[in-house]
JSON list of N, CA and C in Angstrom, two decimals:
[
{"chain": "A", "resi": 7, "resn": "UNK", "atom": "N", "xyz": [41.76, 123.02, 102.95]},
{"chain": "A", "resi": 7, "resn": "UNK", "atom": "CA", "xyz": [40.83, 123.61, 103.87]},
{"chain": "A", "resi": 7, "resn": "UNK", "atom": "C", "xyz": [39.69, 124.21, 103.05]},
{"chain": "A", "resi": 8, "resn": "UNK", "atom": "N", "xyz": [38.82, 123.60, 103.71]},
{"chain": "A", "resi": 8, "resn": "UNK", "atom": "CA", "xyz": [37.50, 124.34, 102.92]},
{"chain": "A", "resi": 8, "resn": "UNK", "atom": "C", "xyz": [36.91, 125.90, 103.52]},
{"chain": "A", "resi": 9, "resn": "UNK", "atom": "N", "xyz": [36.52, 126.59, 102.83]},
{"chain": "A", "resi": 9, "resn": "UNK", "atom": "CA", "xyz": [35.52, 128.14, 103.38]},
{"chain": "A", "resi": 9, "resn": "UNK", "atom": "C", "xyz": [34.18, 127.27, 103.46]},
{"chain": "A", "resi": 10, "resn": "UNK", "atom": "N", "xyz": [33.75, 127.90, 104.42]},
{"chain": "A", "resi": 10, "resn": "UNK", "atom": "CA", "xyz": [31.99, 127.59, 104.61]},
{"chain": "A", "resi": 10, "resn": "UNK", "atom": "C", "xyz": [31.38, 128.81, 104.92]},
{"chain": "A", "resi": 11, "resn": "UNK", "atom": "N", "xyz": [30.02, 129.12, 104.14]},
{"chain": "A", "resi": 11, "resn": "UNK", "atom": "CA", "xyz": [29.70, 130.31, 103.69]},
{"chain": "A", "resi": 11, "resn": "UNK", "atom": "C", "xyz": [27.83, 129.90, 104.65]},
{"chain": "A", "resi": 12, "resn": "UNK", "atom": "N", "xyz": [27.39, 131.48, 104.54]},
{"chain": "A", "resi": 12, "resn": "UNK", "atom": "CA", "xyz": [26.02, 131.10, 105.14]},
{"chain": "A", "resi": 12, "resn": "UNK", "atom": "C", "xyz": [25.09, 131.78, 103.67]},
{"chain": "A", "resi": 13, "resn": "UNK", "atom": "N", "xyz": [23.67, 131.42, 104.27]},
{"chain": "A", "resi": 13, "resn": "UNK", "atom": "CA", "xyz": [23.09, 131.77, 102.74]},
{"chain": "A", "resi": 13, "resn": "UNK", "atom": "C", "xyz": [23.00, 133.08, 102.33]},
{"chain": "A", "resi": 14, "resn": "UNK", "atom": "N", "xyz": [23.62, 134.20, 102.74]},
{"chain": "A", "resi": 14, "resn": "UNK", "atom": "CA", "xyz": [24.26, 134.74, 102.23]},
{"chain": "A", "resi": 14, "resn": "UNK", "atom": "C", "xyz": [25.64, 135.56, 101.69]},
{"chain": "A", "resi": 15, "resn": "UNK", "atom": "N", "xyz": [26.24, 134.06, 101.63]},
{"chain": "A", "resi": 15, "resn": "UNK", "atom": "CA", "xyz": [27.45, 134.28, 101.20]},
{"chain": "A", "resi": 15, "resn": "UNK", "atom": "C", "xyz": [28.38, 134.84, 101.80]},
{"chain": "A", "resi": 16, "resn": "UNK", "atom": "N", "xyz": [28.58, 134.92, 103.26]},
{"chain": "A", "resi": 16, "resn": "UNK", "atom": "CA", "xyz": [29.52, 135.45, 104.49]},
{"chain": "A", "resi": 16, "resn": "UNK", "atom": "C", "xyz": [30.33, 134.29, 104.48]},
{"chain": "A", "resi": 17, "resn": "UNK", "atom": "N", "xyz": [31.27, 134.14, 104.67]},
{"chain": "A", "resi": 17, "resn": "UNK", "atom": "CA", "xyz": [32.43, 133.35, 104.93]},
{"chain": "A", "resi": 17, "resn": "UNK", "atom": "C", "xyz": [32.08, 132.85, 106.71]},
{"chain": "A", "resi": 18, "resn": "UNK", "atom": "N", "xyz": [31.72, 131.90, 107.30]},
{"chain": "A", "resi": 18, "resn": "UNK", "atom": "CA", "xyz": [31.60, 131.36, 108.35]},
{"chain": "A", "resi": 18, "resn": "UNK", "atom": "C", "xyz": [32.40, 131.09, 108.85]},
{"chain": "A", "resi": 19, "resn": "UNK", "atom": "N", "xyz": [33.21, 130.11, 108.57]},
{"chain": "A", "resi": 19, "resn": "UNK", "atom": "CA", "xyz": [34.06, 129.35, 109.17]},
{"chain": "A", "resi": 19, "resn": "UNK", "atom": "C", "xyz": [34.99, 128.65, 108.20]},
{"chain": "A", "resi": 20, "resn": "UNK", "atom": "N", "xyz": [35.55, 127.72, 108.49]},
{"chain": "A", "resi": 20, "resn": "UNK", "atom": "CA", "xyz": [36.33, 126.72, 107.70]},
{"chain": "A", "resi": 20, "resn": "UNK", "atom": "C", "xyz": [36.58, 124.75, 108.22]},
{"chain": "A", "resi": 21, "resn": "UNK", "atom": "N", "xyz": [36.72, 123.92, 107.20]},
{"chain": "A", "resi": 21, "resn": "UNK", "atom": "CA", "xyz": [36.38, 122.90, 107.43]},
{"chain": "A", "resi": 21, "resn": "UNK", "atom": "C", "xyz": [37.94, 122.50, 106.71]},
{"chain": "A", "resi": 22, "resn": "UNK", "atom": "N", "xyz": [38.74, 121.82, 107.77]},
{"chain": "A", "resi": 22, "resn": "UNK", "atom": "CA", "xyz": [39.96, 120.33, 107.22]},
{"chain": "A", "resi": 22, "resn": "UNK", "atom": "C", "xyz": [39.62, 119.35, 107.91]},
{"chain": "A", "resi": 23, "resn": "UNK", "atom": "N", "xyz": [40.32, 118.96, 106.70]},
{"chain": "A", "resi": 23, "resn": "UNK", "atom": "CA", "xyz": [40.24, 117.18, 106.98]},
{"chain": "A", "resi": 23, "resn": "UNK", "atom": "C", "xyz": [41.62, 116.47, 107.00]},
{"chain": "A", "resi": 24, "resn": "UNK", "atom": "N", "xyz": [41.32, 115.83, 108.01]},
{"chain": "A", "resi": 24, "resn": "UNK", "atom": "CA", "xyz": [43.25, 115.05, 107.83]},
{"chain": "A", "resi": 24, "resn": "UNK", "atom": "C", "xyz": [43.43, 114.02, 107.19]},
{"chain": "A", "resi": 25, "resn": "UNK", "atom": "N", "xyz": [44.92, 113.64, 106.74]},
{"chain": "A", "resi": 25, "resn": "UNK", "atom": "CA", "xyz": [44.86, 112.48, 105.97]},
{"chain": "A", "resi": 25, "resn": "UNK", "atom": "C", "xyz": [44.64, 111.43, 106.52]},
{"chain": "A", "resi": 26, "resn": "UNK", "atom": "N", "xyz": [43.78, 110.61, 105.10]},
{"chain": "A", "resi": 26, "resn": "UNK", "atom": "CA", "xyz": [43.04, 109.53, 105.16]},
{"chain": "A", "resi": 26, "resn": "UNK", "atom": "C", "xyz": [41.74, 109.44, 106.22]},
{"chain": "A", "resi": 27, "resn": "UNK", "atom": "N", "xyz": [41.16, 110.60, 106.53]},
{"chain": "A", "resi": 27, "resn": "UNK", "atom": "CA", "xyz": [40.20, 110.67, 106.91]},
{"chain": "A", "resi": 27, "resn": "UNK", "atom": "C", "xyz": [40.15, 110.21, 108.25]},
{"chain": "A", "resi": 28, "resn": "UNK", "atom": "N", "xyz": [41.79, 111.12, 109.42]},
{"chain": "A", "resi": 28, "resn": "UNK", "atom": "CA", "xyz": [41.26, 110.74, 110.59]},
{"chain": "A", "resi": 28, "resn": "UNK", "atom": "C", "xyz": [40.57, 111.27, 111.25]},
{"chain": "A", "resi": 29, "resn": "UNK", "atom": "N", "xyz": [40.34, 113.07, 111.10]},
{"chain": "A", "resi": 29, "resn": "UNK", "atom": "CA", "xyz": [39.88, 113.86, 111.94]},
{"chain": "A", "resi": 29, "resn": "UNK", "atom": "C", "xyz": [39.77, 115.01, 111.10]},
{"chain": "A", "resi": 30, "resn": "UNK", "atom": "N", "xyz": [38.49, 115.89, 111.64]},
{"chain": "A", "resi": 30, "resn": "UNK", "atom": "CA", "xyz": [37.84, 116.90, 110.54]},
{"chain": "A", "resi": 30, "resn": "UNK", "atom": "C", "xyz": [38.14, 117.97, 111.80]},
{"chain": "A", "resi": 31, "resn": "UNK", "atom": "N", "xyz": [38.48, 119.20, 111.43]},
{"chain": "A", "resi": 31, "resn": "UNK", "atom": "CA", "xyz": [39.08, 120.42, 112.37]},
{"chain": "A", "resi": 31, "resn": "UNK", "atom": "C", "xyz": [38.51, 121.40, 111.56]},
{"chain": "A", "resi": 32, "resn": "UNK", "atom": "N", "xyz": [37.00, 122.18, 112.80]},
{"chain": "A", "resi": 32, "resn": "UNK", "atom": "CA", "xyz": [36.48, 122.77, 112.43]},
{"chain": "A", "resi": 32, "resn": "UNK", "atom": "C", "xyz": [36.70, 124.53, 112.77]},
{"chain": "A", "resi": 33, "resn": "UNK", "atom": "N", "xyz": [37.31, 125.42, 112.16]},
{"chain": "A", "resi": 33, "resn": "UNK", "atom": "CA", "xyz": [37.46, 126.69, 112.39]},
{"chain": "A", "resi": 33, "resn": "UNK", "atom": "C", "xyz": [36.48, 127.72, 112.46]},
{"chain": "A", "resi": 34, "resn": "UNK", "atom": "N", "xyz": [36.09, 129.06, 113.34]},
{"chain": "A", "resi": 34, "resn": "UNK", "atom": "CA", "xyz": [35.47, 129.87, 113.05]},
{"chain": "A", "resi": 34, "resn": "UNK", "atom": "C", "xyz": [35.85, 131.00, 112.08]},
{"chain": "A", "resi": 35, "resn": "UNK", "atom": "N", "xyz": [35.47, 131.79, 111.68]},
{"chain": "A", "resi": 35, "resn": "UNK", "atom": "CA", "xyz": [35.87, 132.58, 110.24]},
{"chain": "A", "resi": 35, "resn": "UNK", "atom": "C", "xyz": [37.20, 133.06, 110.66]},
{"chain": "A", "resi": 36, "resn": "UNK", "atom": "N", "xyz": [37.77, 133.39, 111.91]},
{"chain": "A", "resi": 36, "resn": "UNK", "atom": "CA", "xyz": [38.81, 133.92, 112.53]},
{"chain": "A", "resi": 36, "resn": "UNK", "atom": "C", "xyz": [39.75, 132.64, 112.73]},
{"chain": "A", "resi": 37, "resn": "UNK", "atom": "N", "xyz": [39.48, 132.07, 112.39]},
{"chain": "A", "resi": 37, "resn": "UNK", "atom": "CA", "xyz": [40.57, 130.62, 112.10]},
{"chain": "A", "resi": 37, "resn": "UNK", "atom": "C", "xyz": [41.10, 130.11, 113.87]},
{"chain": "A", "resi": 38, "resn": "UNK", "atom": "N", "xyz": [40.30, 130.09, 114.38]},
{"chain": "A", "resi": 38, "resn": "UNK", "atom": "CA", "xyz": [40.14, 129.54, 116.16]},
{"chain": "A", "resi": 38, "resn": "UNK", "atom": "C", "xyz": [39.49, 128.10, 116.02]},
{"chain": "A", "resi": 39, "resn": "UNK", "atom": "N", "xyz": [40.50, 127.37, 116.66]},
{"chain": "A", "resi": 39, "resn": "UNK", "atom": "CA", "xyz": [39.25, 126.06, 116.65]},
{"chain": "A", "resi": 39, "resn": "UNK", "atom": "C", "xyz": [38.21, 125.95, 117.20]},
{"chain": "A", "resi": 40, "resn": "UNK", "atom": "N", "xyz": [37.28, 125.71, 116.89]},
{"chain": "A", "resi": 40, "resn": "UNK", "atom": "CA", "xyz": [35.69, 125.30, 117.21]},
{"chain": "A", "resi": 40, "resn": "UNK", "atom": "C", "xyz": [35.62, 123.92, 117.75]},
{"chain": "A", "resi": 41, "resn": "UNK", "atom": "N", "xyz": [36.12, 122.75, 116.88]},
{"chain": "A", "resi": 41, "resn": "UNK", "atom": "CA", "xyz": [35.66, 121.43, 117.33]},
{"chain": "A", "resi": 41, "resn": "UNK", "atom": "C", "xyz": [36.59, 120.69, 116.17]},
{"chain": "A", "resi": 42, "resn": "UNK", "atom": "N", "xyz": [36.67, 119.04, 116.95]},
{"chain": "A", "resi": 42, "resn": "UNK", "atom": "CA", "xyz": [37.27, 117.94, 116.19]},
{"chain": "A", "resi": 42, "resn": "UNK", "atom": "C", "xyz": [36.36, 116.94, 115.95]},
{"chain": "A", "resi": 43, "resn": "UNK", "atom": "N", "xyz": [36.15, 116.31, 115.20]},
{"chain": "A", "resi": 43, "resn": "UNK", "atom": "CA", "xyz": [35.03, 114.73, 114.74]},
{"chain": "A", "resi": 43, "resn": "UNK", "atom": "C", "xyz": [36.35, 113.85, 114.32]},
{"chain": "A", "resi": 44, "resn": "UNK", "atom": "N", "xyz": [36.20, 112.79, 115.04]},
{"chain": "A", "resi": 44, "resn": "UNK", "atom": "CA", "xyz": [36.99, 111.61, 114.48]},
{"chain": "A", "resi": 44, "resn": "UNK", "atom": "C", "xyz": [36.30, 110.50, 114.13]},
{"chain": "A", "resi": 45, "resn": "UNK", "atom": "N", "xyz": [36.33, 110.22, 112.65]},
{"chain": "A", "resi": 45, "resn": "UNK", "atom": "CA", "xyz": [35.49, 109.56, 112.14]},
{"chain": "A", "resi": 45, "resn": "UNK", "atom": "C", "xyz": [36.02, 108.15, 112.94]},
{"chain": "A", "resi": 46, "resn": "UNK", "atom": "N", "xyz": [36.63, 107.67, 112.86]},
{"chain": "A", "resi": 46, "resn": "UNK", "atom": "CA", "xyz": [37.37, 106.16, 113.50]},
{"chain": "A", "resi": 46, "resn": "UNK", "atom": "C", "xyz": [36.43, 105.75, 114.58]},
{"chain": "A", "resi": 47, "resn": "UNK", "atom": "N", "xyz": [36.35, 106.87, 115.09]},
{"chain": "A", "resi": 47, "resn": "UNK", "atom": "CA", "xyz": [35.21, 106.04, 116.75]},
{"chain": "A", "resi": 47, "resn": "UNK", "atom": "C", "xyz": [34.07, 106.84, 116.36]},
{"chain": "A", "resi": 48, "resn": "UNK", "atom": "N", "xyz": [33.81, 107.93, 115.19]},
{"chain": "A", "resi": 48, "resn": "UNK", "atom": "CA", "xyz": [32.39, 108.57, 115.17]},
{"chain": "A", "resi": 48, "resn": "UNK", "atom": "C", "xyz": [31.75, 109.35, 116.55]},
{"chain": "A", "resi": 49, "resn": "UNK", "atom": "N", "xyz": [32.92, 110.51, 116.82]},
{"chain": "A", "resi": 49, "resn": "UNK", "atom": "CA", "xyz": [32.84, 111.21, 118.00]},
{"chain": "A", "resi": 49, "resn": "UNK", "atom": "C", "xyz": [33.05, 112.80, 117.99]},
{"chain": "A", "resi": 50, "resn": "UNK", "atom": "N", "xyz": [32.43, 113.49, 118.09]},
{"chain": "A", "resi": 50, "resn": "UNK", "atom": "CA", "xyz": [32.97, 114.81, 117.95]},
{"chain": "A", "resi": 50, "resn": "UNK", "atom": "C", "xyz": [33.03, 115.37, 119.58]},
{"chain": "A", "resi": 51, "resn": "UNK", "atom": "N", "xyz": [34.15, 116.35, 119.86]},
{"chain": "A", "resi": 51, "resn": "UNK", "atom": "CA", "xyz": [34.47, 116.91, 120.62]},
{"chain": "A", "resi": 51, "resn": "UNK", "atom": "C", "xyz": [34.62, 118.65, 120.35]},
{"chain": "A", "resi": 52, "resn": "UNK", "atom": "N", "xyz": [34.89, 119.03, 121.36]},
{"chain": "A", "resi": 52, "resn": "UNK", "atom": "CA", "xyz": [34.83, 120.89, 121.34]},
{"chain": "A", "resi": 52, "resn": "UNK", "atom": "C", "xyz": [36.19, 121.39, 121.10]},
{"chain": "A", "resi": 53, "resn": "UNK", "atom": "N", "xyz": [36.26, 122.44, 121.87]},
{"chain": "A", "resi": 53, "resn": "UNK", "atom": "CA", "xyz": [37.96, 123.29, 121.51]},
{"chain": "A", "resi": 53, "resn": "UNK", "atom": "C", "xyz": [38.65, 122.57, 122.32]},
{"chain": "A", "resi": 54, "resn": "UNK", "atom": "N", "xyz": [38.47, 121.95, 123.53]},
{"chain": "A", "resi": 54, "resn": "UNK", "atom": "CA", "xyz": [38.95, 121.94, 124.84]},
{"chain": "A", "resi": 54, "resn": "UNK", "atom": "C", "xyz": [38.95, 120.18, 124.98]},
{"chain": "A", "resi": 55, "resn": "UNK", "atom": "N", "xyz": [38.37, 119.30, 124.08]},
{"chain": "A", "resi": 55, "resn": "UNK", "atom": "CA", "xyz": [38.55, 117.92, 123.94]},
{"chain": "A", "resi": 55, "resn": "UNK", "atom": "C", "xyz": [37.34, 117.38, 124.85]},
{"chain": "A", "resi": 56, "resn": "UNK", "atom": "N", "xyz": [36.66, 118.14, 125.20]},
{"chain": "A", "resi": 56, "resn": "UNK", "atom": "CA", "xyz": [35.04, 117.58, 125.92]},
{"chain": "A", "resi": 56, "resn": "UNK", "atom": "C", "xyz": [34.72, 116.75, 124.67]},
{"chain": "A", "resi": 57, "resn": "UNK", "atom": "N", "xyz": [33.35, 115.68, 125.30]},
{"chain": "A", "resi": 57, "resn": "UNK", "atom": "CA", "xyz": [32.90, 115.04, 123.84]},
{"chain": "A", "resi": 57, "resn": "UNK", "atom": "C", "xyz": [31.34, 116.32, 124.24]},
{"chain": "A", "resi": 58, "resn": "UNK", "atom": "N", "xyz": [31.23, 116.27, 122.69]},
{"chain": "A", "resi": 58, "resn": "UNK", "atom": "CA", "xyz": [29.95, 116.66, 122.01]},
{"chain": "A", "resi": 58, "resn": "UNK", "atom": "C", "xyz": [28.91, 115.82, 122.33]},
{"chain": "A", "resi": 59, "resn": "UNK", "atom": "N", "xyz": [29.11, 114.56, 121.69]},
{"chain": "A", "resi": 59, "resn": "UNK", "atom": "CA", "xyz": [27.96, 113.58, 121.00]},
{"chain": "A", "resi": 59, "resn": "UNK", "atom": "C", "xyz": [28.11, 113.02, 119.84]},
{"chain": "A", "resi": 60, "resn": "UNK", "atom": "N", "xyz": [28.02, 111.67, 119.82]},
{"chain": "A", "resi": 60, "resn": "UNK", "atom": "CA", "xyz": [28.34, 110.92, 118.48]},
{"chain": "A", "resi": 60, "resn": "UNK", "atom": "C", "xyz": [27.64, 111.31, 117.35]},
{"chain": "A", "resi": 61, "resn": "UNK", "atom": "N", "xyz": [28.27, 111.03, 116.21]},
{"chain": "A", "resi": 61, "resn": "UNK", "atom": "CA", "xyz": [28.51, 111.08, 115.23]},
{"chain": "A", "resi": 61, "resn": "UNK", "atom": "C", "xyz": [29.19, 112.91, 114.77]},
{"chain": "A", "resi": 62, "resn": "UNK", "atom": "N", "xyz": [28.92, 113.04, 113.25]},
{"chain": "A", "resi": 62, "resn": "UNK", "atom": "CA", "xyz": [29.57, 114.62, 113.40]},
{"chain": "A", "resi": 62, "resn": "UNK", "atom": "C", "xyz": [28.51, 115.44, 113.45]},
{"chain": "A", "resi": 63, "resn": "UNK", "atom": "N", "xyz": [28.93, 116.19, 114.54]},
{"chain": "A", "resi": 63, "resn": "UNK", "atom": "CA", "xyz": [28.42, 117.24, 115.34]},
{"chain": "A", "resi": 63, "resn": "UNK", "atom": "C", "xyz": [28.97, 118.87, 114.92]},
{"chain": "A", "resi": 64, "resn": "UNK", "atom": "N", "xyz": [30.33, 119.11, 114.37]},
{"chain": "A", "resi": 64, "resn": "UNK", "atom": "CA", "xyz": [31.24, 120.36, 113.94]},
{"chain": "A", "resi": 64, "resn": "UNK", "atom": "C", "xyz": [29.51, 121.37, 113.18]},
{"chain": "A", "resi": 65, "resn": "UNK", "atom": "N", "xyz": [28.73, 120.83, 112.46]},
{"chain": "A", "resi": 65, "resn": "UNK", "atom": "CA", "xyz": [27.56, 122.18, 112.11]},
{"chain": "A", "resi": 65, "resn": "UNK", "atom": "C", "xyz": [27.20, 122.27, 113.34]},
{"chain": "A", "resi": 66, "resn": "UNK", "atom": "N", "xyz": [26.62, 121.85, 114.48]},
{"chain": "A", "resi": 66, "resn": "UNK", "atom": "CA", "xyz": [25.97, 122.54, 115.73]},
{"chain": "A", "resi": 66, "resn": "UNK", "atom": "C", "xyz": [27.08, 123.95, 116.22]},
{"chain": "A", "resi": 67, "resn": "UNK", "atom": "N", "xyz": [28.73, 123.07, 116.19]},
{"chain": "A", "resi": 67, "resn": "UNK", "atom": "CA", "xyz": [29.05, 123.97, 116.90]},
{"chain": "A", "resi": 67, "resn": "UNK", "atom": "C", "xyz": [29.75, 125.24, 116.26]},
{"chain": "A", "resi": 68, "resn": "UNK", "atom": "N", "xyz": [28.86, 125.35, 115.03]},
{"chain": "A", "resi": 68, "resn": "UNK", "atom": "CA", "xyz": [28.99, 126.69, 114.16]},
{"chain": "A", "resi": 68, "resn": "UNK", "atom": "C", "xyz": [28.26, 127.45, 114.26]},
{"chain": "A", "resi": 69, "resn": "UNK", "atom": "N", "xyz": [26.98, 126.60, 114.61]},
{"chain": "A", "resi": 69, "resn": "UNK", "atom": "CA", "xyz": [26.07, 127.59, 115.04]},
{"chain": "A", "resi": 69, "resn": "UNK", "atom": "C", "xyz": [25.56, 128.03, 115.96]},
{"chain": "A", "resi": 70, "resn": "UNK", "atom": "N", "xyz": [25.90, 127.25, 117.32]},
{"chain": "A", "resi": 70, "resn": "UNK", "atom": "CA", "xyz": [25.92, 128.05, 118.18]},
{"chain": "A", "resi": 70, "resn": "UNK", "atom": "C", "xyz": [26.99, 129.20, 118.47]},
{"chain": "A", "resi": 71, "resn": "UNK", "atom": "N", "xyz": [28.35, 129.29, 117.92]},
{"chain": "A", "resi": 71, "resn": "UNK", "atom": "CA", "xyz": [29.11, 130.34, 118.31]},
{"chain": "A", "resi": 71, "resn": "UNK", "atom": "C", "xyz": [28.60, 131.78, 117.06]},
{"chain": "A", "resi": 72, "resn": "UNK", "atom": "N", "xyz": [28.03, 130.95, 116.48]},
{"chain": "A", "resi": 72, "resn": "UNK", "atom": "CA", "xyz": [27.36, 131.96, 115.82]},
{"chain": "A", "resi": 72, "resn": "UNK", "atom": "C", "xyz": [25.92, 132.91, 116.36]},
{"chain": "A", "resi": 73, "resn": "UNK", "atom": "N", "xyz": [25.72, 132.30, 117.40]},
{"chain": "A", "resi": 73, "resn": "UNK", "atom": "CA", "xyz": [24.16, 132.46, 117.71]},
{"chain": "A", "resi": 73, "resn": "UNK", "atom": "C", "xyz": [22.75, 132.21, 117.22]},
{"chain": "A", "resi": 74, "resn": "UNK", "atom": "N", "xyz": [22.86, 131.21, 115.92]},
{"chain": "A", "resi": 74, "resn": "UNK", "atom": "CA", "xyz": [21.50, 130.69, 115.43]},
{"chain": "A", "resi": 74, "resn": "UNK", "atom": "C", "xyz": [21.00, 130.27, 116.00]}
]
């Protein structure tokens, strides 16, 4: 699991990836899911399995729960 930091160095969120690259599970700093991208069909979805919009989408929905 990766930390993802903002430019100044706040801990944001967090980024996994599953094996062999099926699906990226994006956390807010409080470790809540945010969103899934599955690279296989190139689809990202929300907490709740709505679609987003193709391709990966998981930075939008960091920043909007962030309020940027």
């Amino acid at each position: 699991m990766r930390k993802l930091y903002d430019v100044n160095m706040q801990p944001i969120g967090y980024l996994q990836e599953g094996e062999a690259g099926t699906r990226r599970v994006l956390y807010d700093r409080n470790r809540r899911v945010l969103g899934y991208y599955y690279p296989a069909s190139d689809k990202t979805y929300d907490r709740d399995m709505r679609p987003v919009g193709r391709g990966d989408l998981l930075a939008g929905l960091l920043a909007s729960k962030d309020g940027r």
